[in-house]
mmCIF file of C-alpha atoms in Angstrom:
data_model
loop_
_atom_site.group_PDB
_atom_site.id
_atom_site.type_symbol
_atom_site.label_atom_id
_atom_site.label_comp_id
_atom_site.label_asym_id
_atom_site.label_seq_id
_atom_site.Cartn_x
_atom_site.Cartn_y
_atom_site.Cartn_z
ATOM 1 C CA MET A 1 -66.571 -10.933 -10.683
ATOM 2 C CA LYS A 2 -62.929 -10.215 -9.790
ATOM 3 C CA THR A 3 -63.126 -12.351 -6.565
ATOM 4 C CA LEU A 4 -65.047 -14.862 -9.345
ATOM 5 C CA GLY A 5 -62.117 -14.261 -11.698
ATOM 6 C CA LYS A 6 -59.367 -15.245 -9.368
ATOM 7 C CA ILE A 7 -61.173 -18.398 -7.876
ATOM 8 C CA ALA A 8 -61.071 -20.067 -11.649
ATOM 9 C CA VAL A 9 -57.778 -19.244 -11.990
ATOM 10 C CA LEU A 10 -56.836 -20.660 -8.962
ATOM 11 C CA LEU A 11 -59.479 -23.389 -9.950
ATOM 12 C CA GLY A 12 -57.190 -23.695 -13.090
ATOM 13 C CA THR A 13 -53.759 -23.636 -12.028
ATOM 14 C CA ILE A 14 -54.708 -26.766 -9.105
ATOM 15 C CA ALA A 15 -56.078 -28.757 -12.038
ATOM 16 C CA LEU A 16 -53.139 -27.763 -14.004
ATOM 17 C CA LEU A 17 -50.865 -28.850 -11.487
ATOM 18 C CA THR A 18 -52.637 -32.333 -10.392
ATOM 19 C CA TYR A 19 -52.030 -33.144 -13.972
ATOM 20 C CA ILE A 20 -48.212 -32.550 -14.297
ATOM 21 C CA LEU A 21 -48.181 -34.236 -11.180
ATOM 22 C CA ILE A 22 -50.083 -37.484 -12.035
ATOM 23 C CA ASP A 23 -48.517 -37.904 -15.796
ATOM 24 C CA LYS A 24 -44.940 -37.139 -15.095
ATOM 25 C CA TYR A 25 -44.538 -38.159 -11.467
ATOM 26 C CA HIS A 26 -46.657 -40.945 -11.286
ATOM 27 C CA VAL A 27 -48.214 -39.141 -7.924
ATOM 28 C CA ASN A 28 -51.663 -39.963 -7.364
ATOM 29 C CA MET A 29 -55.008 -41.388 -4.644
ATOM 30 C CA TYR A 30 -53.512 -45.436 -5.220
ATOM 31 C CA PHE A 31 -53.501 -45.795 -2.347
ATOM 32 C CA THR A 32 -57.140 -45.368 -1.846
ATOM 33 C CA SER A 33 -58.269 -47.458 -4.461
ATOM 34 C CA MET A 34 -56.477 -50.297 -3.505
ATOM 35 C CA THR A 35 -57.760 -53.640 -2.452
ATOM 36 C CA GLN A 36 -56.407 -54.855 0.755
ATOM 37 C CA GLU A 37 -55.225 -58.061 -1.359
ATOM 38 C CA GLU A 38 -53.257 -55.502 -3.578
ATOM 39 C CA LYS A 39 -51.816 -53.305 -0.101
ATOM 40 C CA GLN A 40 -50.350 -56.801 1.312
ATOM 41 C CA ASP A 41 -48.671 -56.961 -2.289
ATOM 42 C CA ASN A 42 -47.103 -54.108 -2.494
ATOM 43 C CA ASP A 43 -46.310 -54.654 1.441
ATOM 44 C CA GLU A 44 -44.328 -58.126 0.478
ATOM 45 C CA LYS A 45 -42.840 -56.511 -2.353
ATOM 46 C CA PHE A 46 -41.323 -53.508 -0.276
ATOM 47 C CA ILE A 47 -39.898 -55.853 2.215
ATOM 48 C CA GLU A 48 -38.012 -58.230 0.045
ATOM 49 C CA GLN A 49 -36.045 -55.178 -2.059
ATOM 50 C CA LEU A 50 -35.621 -54.477 1.504
ATOM 51 C CA ARG A 51 -34.411 -57.616 2.810
ATOM 52 C CA GLU A 52 -32.442 -58.331 -0.991
ATOM 53 C CA GLY A 53 -30.498 -55.237 -0.021
ATOM 54 C CA MET A 54 -29.819 -56.189 3.540
ATOM 55 C CA LEU A 55 -28.305 -59.187 2.587
ATOM 56 C CA SER A 56 -26.171 -57.897 0.354
ATOM 57 C CA ARG A 57 -24.994 -55.816 2.810
ATOM 58 C CA GLU A 58 -25.469 -52.582 1.063
ATOM 59 C CA ARG A 59 -25.271 -49.261 3.139
ATOM 60 C CA THR A 60 -28.118 -47.192 1.982
ATOM 61 C CA ILE A 61 -31.572 -48.680 0.456
ATOM 62 C CA GLU A 62 -33.173 -46.476 -1.578
ATOM 63 C CA LEU A 63 -37.286 -47.558 -1.753
ATOM 64 C CA SER A 64 -40.304 -46.465 -3.016
ATOM 65 C CA TYR A 65 -43.527 -46.898 -0.495
ATOM 66 C CA LYS A 66 -47.211 -46.554 -1.338
ATOM 67 C CA GLY A 67 -49.623 -45.346 0.998
ATOM 68 C CA ASP A 68 -51.171 -42.630 4.069
ATOM 69 C CA ALA A 69 -49.069 -40.673 6.111
ATOM 70 C CA ASP A 70 -50.155 -41.988 8.867
ATOM 71 C CA THR A 71 -48.707 -45.708 7.621
ATOM 72 C CA VAL A 72 -45.555 -44.726 6.224
ATOM 73 C CA HIS A 73 -44.008 -44.183 9.573
ATOM 74 C CA GLU A 74 -44.825 -47.124 11.173
ATOM 75 C CA PHE A 75 -44.204 -49.277 8.249
ATOM 76 C CA VAL A 76 -41.016 -48.373 7.818
ATOM 77 C CA GLY A 77 -39.851 -49.388 10.852
ATOM 78 C CA ASP A 78 -42.099 -52.424 11.249
ATOM 79 C CA ALA A 79 -40.758 -53.001 7.796
ATOM 80 C CA ILE A 80 -36.622 -54.536 9.221
ATOM 81 C CA THR A 81 -38.348 -56.313 11.548
ATOM 82 C CA LYS A 82 -39.983 -58.523 9.206
ATOM 83 C CA VAL A 83 -36.813 -58.970 6.723
ATOM 84 C CA PHE A 84 -35.458 -60.168 10.613
ATOM 85 C CA GLU A 85 -37.869 -63.395 10.244
ATOM 86 C CA ILE A 86 -37.738 -64.418 7.228
ATOM 87 C CA ASP A 87 -36.296 -67.845 7.522
ATOM 88 C CA ASP A 88 -35.283 -69.101 4.032
ATOM 89 C CA ASP A 89 -33.958 -72.789 3.605
ATOM 90 C CA GLN A 90 -31.862 -71.331 0.901
ATOM 91 C CA THR A 91 -29.802 -69.525 2.932
ATOM 92 C CA THR A 92 -28.384 -69.667 5.990
ATOM 93 C CA SER A 93 -27.634 -65.425 5.648
ATOM 94 C CA ASP A 94 -31.210 -64.504 6.884
ATOM 95 C CA PHE A 95 -32.926 -64.797 10.219
ATOM 96 C CA ASP A 96 -31.326 -64.610 13.301
ATOM 97 C CA TYR A 97 -27.752 -63.903 11.467
ATOM 98 C CA LEU A 98 -29.497 -61.419 9.806
ATOM 99 C CA ARG A 99 -30.325 -59.636 12.498
ATOM 100 C CA TYR A 100 -27.427 -59.184 14.163
ATOM 101 C CA CYS A 101 -25.229 -58.438 11.351
ATOM 102 C CA TYR A 102 -27.671 -55.446 12.094
ATOM 103 C CA LEU A 103 -25.782 -52.739 14.049
ATOM 104 C CA GLY A 104 -28.675 -49.633 13.789
ATOM 105 C CA THR A 105 -30.095 -47.488 10.361
ATOM 106 C CA GLU A 106 -31.161 -44.199 9.917
ATOM 107 C CA ILE A 107 -34.289 -43.434 8.278
ATOM 108 C CA LYS A 108 -35.833 -40.835 6.241
ATOM 109 C CA ILE A 109 -38.878 -40.560 4.583
ATOM 110 C CA LYS A 110 -39.700 -37.581 1.836
ATOM 111 C CA GLY A 111 -43.377 -37.375 -0.346
ATOM 112 C CA PHE A 112 -46.642 -36.427 0.237
ATOM 113 C CA LEU A 113 -49.969 -37.585 -1.005
ATOM 114 C CA ASP A 114 -49.316 -41.314 -1.029
ATOM 115 C CA THR A 115 -46.461 -41.743 -1.804
ATOM 116 C CA TYR A 116 -43.190 -41.599 -0.294
ATOM 117 C CA ASN A 117 -39.316 -42.606 -1.092
ATOM 118 C CA VAL A 118 -37.560 -44.229 1.795
ATOM 119 C CA ILE A 119 -33.978 -44.400 2.164
ATOM 120 C CA TYR A 120 -32.509 -46.572 4.484
ATOM 121 C CA THR A 121 -28.594 -45.639 6.037
ATOM 122 C CA PHE A 122 -27.338 -49.218 7.429
ATOM 123 C CA GLU A 123 -24.653 -50.167 9.980
ATOM 124 C CA TYR A 124 -23.172 -53.830 9.579
ATOM 125 C CA ASN A 125 -20.879 -55.660 11.343
ATOM 126 C CA GLU A 126 -19.864 -57.777 8.510
ATOM 127 C CA THR A 127 -19.827 -56.645 5.141
ATOM 128 C CA LYS A 128 -21.058 -58.794 2.496
ATOM 129 C CA GLU A 129 -17.106 -59.983 1.075
ATOM 130 C CA GLN A 130 -16.786 -61.041 4.995
ATOM 131 C CA THR A 131 -20.274 -62.949 5.357
ATOM 132 C CA GLU A 132 -19.024 -64.884 1.586
ATOM 133 C CA ILE A 133 -15.976 -65.422 3.472
ATOM 134 C CA VAL A 134 -17.393 -66.784 6.251
ATOM 135 C CA ASP A 135 -19.763 -69.171 4.168
ATOM 136 C CA LYS A 136 -17.046 -70.692 2.352
ATOM 137 C CA ASN A 137 -14.998 -71.396 5.438
ATOM 138 C CA ILE A 138 -17.605 -73.356 7.339
ATOM 139 C CA LYS A 139 -18.244 -75.475 4.260
ATOM 140 C CA SER A 140 -14.348 -76.667 4.006
ATOM 141 C CA ALA A 141 -14.112 -76.913 8.050
ATOM 142 C CA LEU A 142 -17.353 -79.390 7.935
ATOM 143 C CA LYS A 143 -16.234 -81.044 5.176
ATOM 144 C CA VAL A 144 -12.635 -81.450 7.492
ATOM 145 C CA LEU A 145 -14.663 -82.360 10.228
ATOM 146 C CA ASN A 146 -16.589 -84.710 8.243
ATOM 147 C CA ILE A 147 -19.945 -85.339 10.101
ATOM 148 C CA VAL A 148 -22.538 -85.495 7.193
ATOM 149 C CA ASP A 149 -23.499 -89.327 8.379
ATOM 150 C CA GLU A 150 -22.789 -88.403 11.787
ATOM 151 C CA THR A 151 -26.093 -87.975 14.092
ATOM 152 C CA ASP A 152 -26.949 -84.730 14.973
ATOM 153 C CA TYR A 153 -25.895 -85.407 19.160
ATOM 154 C CA GLU A 154 -22.365 -85.798 17.143
ATOM 155 C CA LYS A 155 -22.456 -82.601 14.800
ATOM 156 C CA ILE A 156 -23.573 -80.489 17.604
ATOM 157 C CA LYS A 157 -20.490 -81.781 19.934
ATOM 158 C CA ALA A 158 -18.305 -81.615 16.890
ATOM 159 C CA ILE A 159 -19.516 -77.559 15.935
ATOM 160 C CA HIS A 160 -19.078 -76.964 19.451
ATOM 161 C CA ASN A 161 -15.440 -78.245 20.523
ATOM 162 C CA TYR A 162 -14.312 -76.310 16.986
ATOM 163 C CA ILE A 163 -15.328 -73.669 17.405
ATOM 164 C CA ILE A 164 -13.780 -72.821 21.377
ATOM 165 C CA LYS A 165 -10.146 -74.434 19.459
ATOM 166 C CA ASN A 166 -10.450 -71.868 17.274
ATOM 167 C CA ALA A 167 -10.918 -68.368 18.809
ATOM 168 C CA SER A 168 -10.762 -67.162 22.174
ATOM 169 C CA TYR A 169 -12.569 -64.190 23.568
ATOM 170 C CA ASP A 170 -11.626 -60.782 22.676
ATOM 171 C CA VAL A 171 -11.102 -59.515 26.717
ATOM 172 C CA ARG A 172 -10.914 -56.174 24.415
ATOM 173 C CA VAL A 173 -15.087 -56.510 23.784
ATOM 174 C CA GLU A 174 -13.431 -55.210 20.712
ATOM 175 C CA LYS A 175 -14.721 -58.226 17.638
ATOM 176 C CA ASN A 176 -18.234 -58.828 17.607
ATOM 177 C CA SER A 177 -19.304 -60.705 14.263
ATOM 178 C CA ALA A 178 -18.764 -64.586 13.065
ATOM 179 C CA TYR A 179 -15.740 -63.126 10.917
ATOM 180 C CA ASP A 180 -13.959 -62.346 13.452
ATOM 181 C CA ASN A 181 -14.529 -65.335 15.289
ATOM 182 C CA LEU A 182 -13.660 -67.839 12.463
ATOM 183 C CA ILE A 183 -11.387 -66.250 10.326
ATOM 184 C CA ASN A 184 -9.098 -63.218 12.943
ATOM 185 C CA ARG A 185 -10.193 -65.979 15.745
ATOM 186 C CA SER A 186 -11.363 -63.658 18.334
ATOM 187 C CA SER A 187 -14.445 -62.381 19.657
ATOM 188 C CA VAL A 188 -17.055 -61.801 22.209
ATOM 189 C CA CYS A 189 -19.947 -63.713 22.704
ATOM 190 C CA GLN A 190 -22.034 -62.563 19.434
ATOM 191 C CA GLY A 191 -19.270 -63.707 17.572
ATOM 192 C CA TYR A 192 -19.393 -66.763 19.384
ATOM 193 C CA ALA A 193 -23.385 -66.888 19.043
ATOM 194 C CA LEU A 194 -22.631 -65.703 15.523
ATOM 195 C CA LEU A 195 -20.679 -68.575 14.324
ATOM 196 C CA THR A 196 -22.323 -71.299 15.493
ATOM 197 C CA TYR A 197 -26.052 -70.783 14.500
ATOM 198 C CA LYS A 198 -24.135 -70.482 11.193
ATOM 199 C CA MET A 199 -22.639 -73.532 11.466
ATOM 200 C CA MET A 200 -25.312 -75.220 13.011
ATOM 201 C CA LYS A 201 -27.650 -74.354 10.308
ATOM 202 C CA GLU A 202 -24.954 -75.810 7.122
ATOM 203 C CA ALA A 203 -24.596 -79.392 9.146
ATOM 204 C CA GLY A 204 -28.607 -79.122 9.195
ATOM 205 C CA ILE A 205 -29.251 -78.521 12.739
ATOM 206 C CA ASP A 206 -31.889 -76.142 14.298
ATOM 207 C CA CYS A 207 -30.260 -73.224 15.734
ATOM 208 C CA ARG A 208 -31.174 -70.096 17.561
ATOM 209 C CA ILE A 209 -29.676 -67.218 18.926
ATOM 210 C CA ILE A 210 -30.545 -66.216 22.641
ATOM 211 C CA THR A 211 -29.712 -62.577 24.187
ATOM 212 C CA GLY A 212 -30.206 -61.647 27.556
ATOM 213 C CA GLN A 213 -28.310 -61.942 30.885
ATOM 214 C CA GLY A 214 -24.859 -64.080 31.696
ATOM 215 C CA LYS A 215 -24.217 -63.306 35.282
ATOM 216 C CA GLY A 216 -25.881 -60.060 35.677
ATOM 217 C CA VAL A 217 -23.694 -58.518 32.026
ATOM 218 C CA SER A 218 -25.295 -58.651 28.747
ATOM 219 C CA HIS A 219 -24.574 -61.571 26.782
ATOM 220 C CA ALA A 220 -25.443 -64.289 23.751
ATOM 221 C CA TRP A 221 -25.924 -68.163 23.636
ATOM 222 C CA ASN A 222 -27.676 -70.422 21.299
ATOM 223 C CA ILE A 223 -30.361 -73.247 21.954
ATOM 224 C CA VAL A 224 -29.779 -76.245 18.963
ATOM 225 C CA LYS A 225 -32.449 -78.943 18.519
ATOM 226 C CA LEU A 226 -32.019 -82.211 19.290
ATOM 227 C CA ASP A 227 -34.505 -85.157 19.412
ATOM 228 C CA GLY A 228 -37.400 -83.313 19.302
ATOM 229 C CA ASN A 229 -36.501 -81.024 22.112
ATOM 230 C CA TRP A 230 -34.492 -77.544 22.157
ATOM 231 C CA TYR A 231 -30.793 -77.612 24.704
ATOM 232 C CA ASN A 232 -29.070 -74.141 25.547
ATOM 233 C CA ILE A 233 -25.757 -74.207 24.101
ATOM 234 C CA ASP A 234 -22.553 -72.128 25.620
ATOM 235 C CA CYS A 235 -19.485 -71.962 23.187
ATOM 236 C CA THR A 236 -18.603 -68.742 25.343
ATOM 237 C CA TRP A 237 -18.491 -69.380 28.188
ATOM 238 C CA ASP A 238 -17.189 -72.887 27.429
ATOM 239 C CA ASP A 239 -13.736 -71.568 25.908
ATOM 240 C CA PRO A 240 -13.272 -69.690 29.597
ATOM 241 C CA VAL A 241 -10.001 -67.371 28.755
ATOM 242 C CA SER A 242 -7.540 -68.769 31.234
ATOM 243 C CA SER A 243 -4.090 -67.479 32.683
ATOM 244 C CA ASP A 244 -2.048 -70.223 31.354
ATOM 245 C CA LYS A 245 -3.015 -69.572 28.235
ATOM 246 C CA LYS A 246 -3.136 -73.630 27.167
ATOM 247 C CA GLU A 247 -6.781 -74.566 25.681
ATOM 248 C CA HIS A 248 -9.378 -75.500 27.360
ATOM 249 C CA LEU A 249 -12.267 -77.435 25.677
ATOM 250 C CA GLU A 250 -14.760 -77.749 28.301
ATOM 251 C CA TYR A 251 -18.878 -78.779 28.507
ATOM 252 C CA THR A 252 -20.685 -76.363 31.762
ATOM 253 C CA TYR A 253 -22.513 -74.906 28.909
ATOM 254 C CA PHE A 254 -23.071 -77.862 26.592
ATOM 255 C CA LEU A 255 -26.701 -79.020 26.332
ATOM 256 C CA LYS A 256 -28.339 -77.741 28.884
ATOM 257 C CA SER A 257 -31.522 -77.717 30.458
ATOM 258 C CA ASN A 258 -33.333 -74.246 31.277
ATOM 259 C CA ASN A 259 -32.801 -75.973 34.792
ATOM 260 C CA ASP A 260 -28.882 -76.684 34.506
ATOM 261 C CA PHE A 261 -28.871 -72.790 32.768
ATOM 262 C CA GLY A 262 -29.692 -70.193 35.835
ATOM 263 C CA ASP A 263 -27.362 -68.845 35.556
ATOM 264 C CA HIS A 264 -28.944 -67.119 32.194
ATOM 265 C CA VAL A 265 -31.152 -65.046 31.751
ATOM 266 C CA ARG A 266 -33.244 -64.726 28.888
ATOM 267 C CA ASP A 267 -34.608 -61.042 27.452
ATOM 268 C CA LYS A 268 -38.662 -61.349 27.329
ATOM 269 C CA GLU A 269 -38.576 -61.318 23.482
ATOM 270 C CA PHE A 270 -37.304 -64.878 23.938
ATOM 271 C CA ASN A 271 -39.108 -65.681 27.045
ATOM 272 C CA THR A 272 -42.669 -65.207 25.334
ATOM 273 C CA GLU A 273 -45.644 -67.722 26.108
ATOM 274 C CA ARG A 274 -45.407 -68.352 21.968
ATOM 275 C CA PHE A 275 -41.825 -68.104 22.006
ATOM 276 C CA ASN A 276 -41.143 -70.898 24.526
ATOM 277 C CA GLU A 277 -43.967 -72.790 22.940
ATOM 278 C CA SER A 278 -42.381 -72.795 19.374
ATOM 279 C CA TYR A 279 -38.986 -73.476 21.397
ATOM 280 C CA LYS A 280 -39.977 -76.394 23.797
ATOM 281 C CA MET A 281 -36.523 -76.999 26.086
ATOM 282 C CA ALA A 282 -35.930 -79.818 27.109
ATOM 283 C CA ASP A 283 -37.009 -80.932 30.816
ATOM 284 C CA ILE A 284 -33.501 -82.726 31.821
ATOM 285 C CA SER A 285 -30.006 -81.701 30.242
ATOM 286 C CA TYR A 286 -28.761 -84.414 27.992
#
């Protein structure tokens, strides 16, 4: 009888704890009863909240996730990739721009049953305030260039020339943002590619950032869409570091086909069948 009494007390304690968790802390088995549609809505809300925080350059983002233990660890990492895949026409600060402003994150997950507290600690190469300054200065630069009524070719050429004339390569390899390139007037290839991306998009030109190897060294450049085809453009290498300190404006890497861009080798993600179908490169240079 004593044993039965102990079991009864134990079951009562478990029941009480369960009640407290459900009533006070809202921990329940909701996930197990969610439909596929509800789970999708829950995941999308998480991703959108994460995206908003990253666009605001929040260093610490804390979110709640509903799911099982086997799902949460994979999902919270994939969520960052999902954020990078969003390309909203209302802003040029997402998609590739956000992806290459991101330097890394530390993720901590706390919780049990089906409710988890996810804490991201991010590092970026550009603050929200710096991105706002970039946006403001790009709008001013495009107004001065006065290319609204120009052809897409003339827009691309004007932006290419503006970036090369405005900045020089950072031989110390310390500056890597669009802010560095536009405001500090010096950056490595990533800064050139980021500024090219944002200026092209602001001017209505489809553009992507491509990473890979340039003559065997890690490198970044762009592809732009013109007359239905995509072309390579590398503002970094068209802005060579010269010993005479004079300005050099080149078009060696301007609107080139892959056949004329052999010293650039893309990372695998930019050379898949799916990517090549989505971004069909021109057979010959422009």
